[in-house]
Amino acid sequence: DTGVSQDPRHKITKRGQNVTFRCDPISEHNRLYWYRQTLGQGPEFLTYFQNEAQLEKSRLLSDRFSAERPKGSFSTLEIQRTEQGDSAMYLCASSQLRARHTDLGKLFFGSGTQLSVL
Amino acid sequence: QQQVKQSPQSLIVQKGGISIINCAYENTAFDYFPWYQQFPGKGPALLIAIRPDVSEKKEGRFTISFNKSAKQFSLHIMDSQPGDSATYFCAASYLDSNYQLIWGAGTKLIIKP
């Protein structure tokens, strides 16, 4: 168990540019989530995959956001035409569909990608 | 109906003291109540969680107290240590769809040596 890894850790971009983030979940986890967190707030749900299928997407998510998990392993989150309001920490988490009793409901988070849009 | 209200926003406790953070929820259908701990520059990490069929759960120095009738739950940190200084989030959801965690706004806890 090497944990959830996210890349890059930090990204600075100019308004209007596209950015892409990558998440590698814990290898045996089949559920993968993307959250967004701004300073002083709890994580905000963006989208969720079970294996390669995107099962849920927040109604608050702009059409400029798209996520993929092509082979049911790693996932990418792309933001097109970034805006200053997109500046936030983007967190990835994973979990097991059939977890051990002690891990039921447990989300394992990565350290996030901090996005700054200038 | 979907909100989770957390208080206080910030908390300063002396080393060795008891830290208490409170949360209230509205949706009586929620059946999973976790607490996450987050250090600066890191993602949240699950600290302890409770189901509504018990009123208290203890893991080491951390205890969740759950009051189903009042729709409230709280985190107690006994013998608080400087290493406990972090932001704590309560959350609530349906266990079989845990991606729909509804998060509190967080409590920044500082333990003074």
mmCIF file of C-alpha atoms in Angstrom:
data_model
loop_
_atom_site.group_PDB
_atom_site.id
_atom_site.type_symbol
_atom_site.label_atom_id
_atom_site.label_comp_id
_atom_site.label_asym_id
_atom_site.label_seq_id
_atom_site.Cartn_x
_atom_site.Cartn_y
_atom_site.Cartn_z
ATOM 1 C CA ASP A 1 0.000 0.000 0.000
ATOM 2 C CA THR A 2 1.895 3.005 -1.275
ATOM 3 C CA GLY A 3 -1.010 5.415 -0.831
ATOM 4 C CA VAL A 4 -2.769 7.690 -3.294
ATOM 5 C CA SER A 5 -0.361 9.806 -5.308
ATOM 6 C CA GLN A 6 -1.153 12.981 -7.187
ATOM 7 C CA ASP A 7 0.870 14.874 -9.738
ATOM 8 C CA PRO A 8 1.813 17.664 -9.872
ATOM 9 C CA ARG A 9 1.794 18.907 -6.274
ATOM 10 C CA HIS A 10 1.589 22.506 -7.398
ATOM 11 C CA LYS A 11 0.479 24.128 -10.639
ATOM 12 C CA ILE A 12 0.548 27.802 -11.520
ATOM 13 C CA THR A 13 -1.177 28.782 -14.731
ATOM 14 C CA LYS A 14 -2.501 31.840 -16.486
ATOM 15 C CA ARG A 15 -6.210 32.420 -16.884
ATOM 16 C CA GLY A 16 -7.517 30.786 -20.043
ATOM 17 C CA GLN A 17 -4.957 27.982 -20.122
ATOM 18 C CA ASN A 18 -5.823 24.294 -19.846
ATOM 19 C CA VAL A 19 -4.440 22.163 -17.029
ATOM 20 C CA THR A 20 -4.435 18.420 -16.380
ATOM 21 C CA PHE A 21 -3.868 16.625 -13.093
ATOM 22 C CA ARG A 22 -3.140 12.953 -12.545
ATOM 23 C CA CYS A 23 -4.151 10.637 -9.713
ATOM 24 C CA ASP A 24 -2.829 7.141 -9.041
ATOM 25 C CA PRO A 25 -5.084 5.413 -6.505
ATOM 26 C CA ILE A 26 -4.165 2.550 -4.197
ATOM 27 C CA SER A 27 -3.773 -0.389 -6.563
ATOM 28 C CA GLU A 28 -6.596 -2.622 -5.344
ATOM 29 C CA HIS A 29 -9.105 0.210 -4.965
ATOM 30 C CA ASN A 30 -11.827 0.277 -7.587
ATOM 31 C CA ARG A 31 -13.484 3.526 -6.501
ATOM 32 C CA LEU A 32 -11.855 6.862 -7.258
ATOM 33 C CA TYR A 33 -13.076 10.334 -6.330
ATOM 34 C CA TRP A 34 -12.113 13.885 -7.162
ATOM 35 C CA TYR A 35 -12.745 16.667 -4.663
ATOM 36 C CA ARG A 36 -11.959 20.369 -4.628
ATOM 37 C CA GLN A 37 -11.016 22.208 -1.433
ATOM 38 C CA THR A 38 -10.642 25.923 -0.864
ATOM 39 C CA LEU A 39 -8.992 27.478 2.163
ATOM 40 C CA GLY A 40 -11.040 27.116 5.323
ATOM 41 C CA GLN A 41 -13.589 24.792 3.752
ATOM 42 C CA GLY A 42 -14.241 21.082 3.660
ATOM 43 C CA PRO A 43 -13.683 19.122 0.456
ATOM 44 C CA GLU A 44 -16.341 19.590 -2.218
ATOM 45 C CA PHE A 45 -17.287 16.511 -4.257
ATOM 46 C CA LEU A 46 -16.604 16.789 -7.997
ATOM 47 C CA THR A 47 -16.919 13.325 -9.502
ATOM 48 C CA TYR A 48 -16.625 9.605 -8.814
ATOM 49 C CA PHE A 49 -15.561 6.504 -10.738
ATOM 50 C CA GLN A 50 -16.168 2.855 -10.090
ATOM 51 C CA ASN A 51 -13.532 1.079 -12.164
ATOM 52 C CA GLU A 52 -13.552 2.947 -15.496
ATOM 53 C CA ALA A 53 -17.167 4.108 -15.283
ATOM 54 C CA GLN A 54 -17.876 7.680 -14.197
ATOM 55 C CA LEU A 55 -20.961 7.128 -12.041
ATOM 56 C CA GLU A 56 -21.574 10.552 -10.577
ATOM 57 C CA LYS A 57 -20.721 14.123 -11.394
ATOM 58 C CA SER A 58 -21.534 17.114 -9.228
ATOM 59 C CA ARG A 59 -24.183 19.427 -10.635
ATOM 60 C CA LEU A 60 -21.913 22.253 -9.577
ATOM 61 C CA LEU A 61 -19.194 21.044 -11.946
ATOM 62 C CA SER A 62 -18.696 23.306 -14.919
ATOM 63 C CA ASP A 63 -18.524 21.870 -18.447
ATOM 64 C CA ARG A 64 -14.923 23.060 -18.469
ATOM 65 C CA PHE A 65 -14.078 20.188 -16.121
ATOM 66 C CA SER A 66 -13.645 16.656 -17.415
ATOM 67 C CA ALA A 67 -12.298 13.532 -15.779
ATOM 68 C CA GLU A 68 -11.285 10.173 -17.154
ATOM 69 C CA ARG A 69 -10.214 6.834 -15.806
ATOM 70 C CA PRO A 70 -9.548 4.937 -19.037
ATOM 71 C CA LYS A 71 -8.366 1.589 -17.714
ATOM 72 C CA GLY A 72 -9.850 1.677 -14.269
ATOM 73 C CA SER A 73 -6.489 2.520 -12.736
ATOM 74 C CA PHE A 74 -5.135 6.093 -12.802
ATOM 75 C CA SER A 75 -7.378 9.075 -13.444
ATOM 76 C CA THR A 76 -6.918 12.513 -14.974
ATOM 77 C CA LEU A 77 -8.828 15.708 -14.269
ATOM 78 C CA GLU A 78 -8.675 18.402 -16.929
ATOM 79 C CA ILE A 79 -9.788 21.986 -16.543
ATOM 80 C CA GLN A 80 -10.166 23.905 -19.770
ATOM 81 C CA ARG A 81 -9.996 27.691 -20.057
ATOM 82 C CA THR A 82 -9.070 28.113 -16.407
ATOM 83 C CA GLU A 83 -10.546 30.973 -14.398
ATOM 84 C CA GLN A 84 -9.282 32.586 -11.222
ATOM 85 C CA GLY A 85 -12.158 30.969 -9.341
ATOM 86 C CA ASP A 86 -10.699 27.572 -10.173
ATOM 87 C CA SER A 87 -7.808 28.232 -7.796
ATOM 88 C CA ALA A 88 -8.063 25.545 -5.132
ATOM 89 C CA MET A 89 -6.585 22.295 -3.885
ATOM 90 C CA TYR A 90 -7.745 19.382 -6.028
ATOM 91 C CA LEU A 91 -7.862 16.187 -4.024
ATOM 92 C CA CYS A 92 -8.107 12.626 -5.242
ATOM 93 C CA ALA A 93 -9.285 9.792 -3.030
ATOM 94 C CA SER A 94 -9.827 6.073 -3.480
ATOM 95 C CA SER A 95 -11.649 3.296 -1.691
ATOM 96 C CA GLN A 96 -12.616 -0.329 -2.092
ATOM 97 C CA LEU A 97 -16.090 -1.372 -3.117
ATOM 98 C CA ARG A 98 -15.889 -4.398 -0.829
ATOM 99 C CA ALA A 99 -13.678 -3.147 1.943
ATOM 100 C CA ARG A 100 -12.705 -4.908 5.115
ATOM 101 C CA HIS A 101 -15.090 -4.121 7.958
ATOM 102 C CA THR A 102 -12.575 -1.741 9.529
ATOM 103 C CA ASP A 103 -12.224 0.145 6.251
ATOM 104 C CA LEU A 104 -15.910 0.438 5.382
ATOM 105 C CA GLY A 105 -16.606 3.945 4.164
ATOM 106 C CA LYS A 106 -12.964 4.956 4.456
ATOM 107 C CA LEU A 107 -11.636 7.287 1.804
ATOM 108 C CA PHE A 108 -7.880 7.381 1.292
ATOM 109 C CA PHE A 109 -6.823 10.832 0.121
ATOM 110 C CA GLY A 110 -3.761 11.942 -1.768
ATOM 111 C CA SER A 111 -1.873 15.112 -0.850
ATOM 112 C CA GLY A 112 -3.614 17.064 -3.576
ATOM 113 C CA THR A 113 -2.641 19.380 -6.395
ATOM 114 C CA GLN A 114 -2.638 23.058 -5.452
ATOM 115 C CA LEU A 115 -3.784 25.087 -8.468
ATOM 116 C CA SER A 116 -3.176 28.814 -8.702
ATOM 117 C CA VAL A 117 -4.726 30.655 -11.641
ATOM 118 C CA LEU A 118 -3.192 34.084 -12.218
ATOM 119 C CA GLN B 1 -31.431 18.901 4.788
ATOM 120 C CA GLN B 2 -27.997 18.108 3.477
ATOM 121 C CA GLN B 3 -25.929 20.381 5.705
ATOM 122 C CA VAL B 4 -23.476 19.431 8.401
ATOM 123 C CA LYS B 5 -22.760 22.310 10.775
ATOM 124 C CA GLN B 6 -19.468 22.222 12.651
ATOM 125 C CA SER B 7 -18.274 24.310 15.586
ATOM 126 C CA PRO B 8 -16.126 25.949 16.716
ATOM 127 C CA GLN B 9 -14.294 27.311 13.688
ATOM 128 C CA SER B 10 -11.055 27.384 15.691
ATOM 129 C CA LEU B 11 -9.980 26.056 19.046
ATOM 130 C CA ILE B 12 -6.941 26.545 21.266
ATOM 131 C CA VAL B 13 -6.307 23.974 23.999
ATOM 132 C CA GLN B 14 -3.462 23.554 26.454
ATOM 133 C CA LYS B 15 -1.339 20.436 26.188
ATOM 134 C CA GLY B 16 -2.930 17.681 28.226
ATOM 135 C CA GLY B 17 -6.393 19.197 28.010
ATOM 136 C CA ILE B 18 -9.525 17.885 26.318
ATOM 137 C CA SER B 19 -10.417 19.179 22.842
ATOM 138 C CA ILE B 20 -14.107 19.024 21.926
ATOM 139 C CA ILE B 21 -15.498 19.670 18.447
ATOM 140 C CA ASN B 22 -19.203 19.502 17.707
ATOM 141 C CA CYS B 23 -21.261 18.751 14.617
ATOM 142 C CA ALA B 24 -24.952 18.769 13.846
ATOM 143 C CA TYR B 25 -26.711 17.222 10.867
ATOM 144 C CA GLU B 26 -30.184 17.498 9.402
ATOM 145 C CA ASN B 27 -30.795 14.420 7.274
ATOM 146 C CA THR B 28 -31.983 11.582 9.508
ATOM 147 C CA ALA B 29 -31.218 9.086 6.729
ATOM 148 C CA PHE B 30 -27.458 9.534 7.187
ATOM 149 C CA ASP B 31 -25.913 6.416 8.652
ATOM 150 C CA TYR B 32 -22.175 7.047 8.606
ATOM 151 C CA PHE B 33 -20.362 9.797 10.510
ATOM 152 C CA PRO B 34 -16.589 10.037 10.068
ATOM 153 C CA TRP B 35 -14.058 12.497 11.406
ATOM 154 C CA TYR B 36 -11.092 13.393 9.221
ATOM 155 C CA GLN B 37 -7.839 15.030 10.299
ATOM 156 C CA GLN B 38 -5.918 17.239 7.896
ATOM 157 C CA PHE B 39 -2.413 18.644 8.278
ATOM 158 C CA PRO B 40 -1.246 21.595 6.139
ATOM 159 C CA GLY B 41 -0.278 20.507 2.638
ATOM 160 C CA LYS B 42 -1.808 17.056 3.062
ATOM 161 C CA GLY B 43 -5.099 15.445 2.165
ATOM 162 C CA PRO B 44 -7.590 14.545 4.916
ATOM 163 C CA ALA B 45 -7.059 11.233 6.715
ATOM 164 C CA LEU B 46 -9.796 9.248 8.429
ATOM 165 C CA LEU B 47 -9.439 9.478 12.190
ATOM 166 C CA ILE B 48 -12.490 7.660 13.525
ATOM 167 C CA ALA B 49 -16.038 6.946 12.362
ATOM 168 C CA ILE B 50 -19.334 5.890 13.930
ATOM 169 C CA ARG B 51 -22.644 4.372 12.858
ATOM 170 C CA PRO B 52 -25.889 5.557 14.516
ATOM 171 C CA ASP B 53 -26.511 2.235 16.256
ATOM 172 C CA VAL B 54 -23.982 3.110 18.972
ATOM 173 C CA SER B 55 -23.737 6.211 21.167
ATOM 174 C CA GLU B 56 -19.981 6.243 21.633
ATOM 175 C CA LYS B 57 -16.847 4.918 19.970
ATOM 176 C CA LYS B 58 -13.365 5.197 21.380
ATOM 177 C CA GLU B 59 -10.026 4.692 19.662
ATOM 178 C CA GLY B 60 -7.056 5.573 21.829
ATOM 179 C CA ARG B 61 -7.310 9.224 22.861
ATOM 180 C CA PHE B 62 -10.103 9.915 20.343
ATOM 181 C CA THR B 63 -13.794 9.422 21.159
ATOM 182 C CA ILE B 64 -16.923 10.099 19.122
ATOM 183 C CA SER B 65 -20.107 10.760 21.086
ATOM 184 C CA PHE B 66 -23.305 10.378 19.076
ATOM 185 C CA ASN B 67 -26.766 11.682 20.006
ATOM 186 C CA LYS B 68 -29.258 10.411 17.450
ATOM 187 C CA SER B 69 -32.300 12.205 18.883
ATOM 188 C CA ALA B 70 -30.511 15.545 18.869
ATOM 189 C CA LYS B 71 -28.856 14.822 15.496
ATOM 190 C CA GLN B 72 -25.493 15.773 16.929
ATOM 191 C CA PHE B 73 -22.104 14.135 17.229
ATOM 192 C CA SER B 74 -18.850 15.295 18.701
ATOM 193 C CA LEU B 75 -15.154 14.473 18.737
ATOM 194 C CA HIS B 76 -13.289 14.430 22.024
ATOM 195 C CA ILE B 77 -9.492 14.365 22.070
ATOM 196 C CA MET B 78 -8.205 13.427 25.490
ATOM 197 C CA ASP B 79 -4.740 14.433 26.719
ATOM 198 C CA SER B 80 -4.341 16.712 23.680
ATOM 199 C CA GLN B 81 -0.792 16.893 22.306
ATOM 200 C CA PRO B 82 0.933 19.479 20.079
ATOM 201 C CA GLY B 83 1.028 16.836 17.337
ATOM 202 C CA ASP B 84 -2.786 16.902 17.317
ATOM 203 C CA SER B 85 -2.684 20.461 15.960
ATOM 204 C CA ALA B 86 -4.507 20.168 12.642
ATOM 205 C CA THR B 87 -7.818 20.916 10.980
ATOM 206 C CA TYR B 88 -10.591 18.473 11.828
ATOM 207 C CA PHE B 89 -13.598 17.835 9.607
ATOM 208 C CA CYS B 90 -16.766 16.004 10.501
ATOM 209 C CA ALA B 91 -18.844 14.499 7.722
ATOM 210 C CA ALA B 92 -21.975 12.471 7.163
ATOM 211 C CA SER B 93 -23.257 10.179 4.450
ATOM 212 C CA TYR B 94 -25.032 6.985 3.541
ATOM 213 C CA LEU B 95 -22.507 4.190 4.029
ATOM 214 C CA ASP B 96 -23.259 2.511 0.717
ATOM 215 C CA SER B 97 -22.585 5.696 -1.219
ATOM 216 C CA ASN B 98 -19.711 7.222 0.674
ATOM 217 C CA TYR B 99 -18.723 9.475 -2.174
ATOM 218 C CA GLN B 100 -21.631 11.652 -1.109
ATOM 219 C CA LEU B 101 -19.880 12.704 2.072
ATOM 220 C CA ILE B 102 -21.341 15.978 3.287
ATOM 221 C CA TRP B 103 -18.525 17.815 5.028
ATOM 222 C CA GLY B 104 -18.504 20.291 7.872
ATOM 223 C CA ALA B 105 -16.535 23.498 7.403
ATOM 224 C CA GLY B 106 -13.672 22.339 9.613
ATOM 225 C CA THR B 107 -12.163 23.259 12.972
ATOM 226 C CA LYS B 108 -8.591 24.476 13.209
ATOM 227 C CA LEU B 109 -7.198 23.032 16.435
ATOM 228 C CA ILE B 110 -4.063 24.418 18.058
ATOM 229 C CA ILE B 111 -2.564 22.644 21.054
ATOM 230 C CA LYS B 112 -0.352 24.956 23.101
ATOM 231 C CA PRO B 113 2.704 23.334 24.696
#
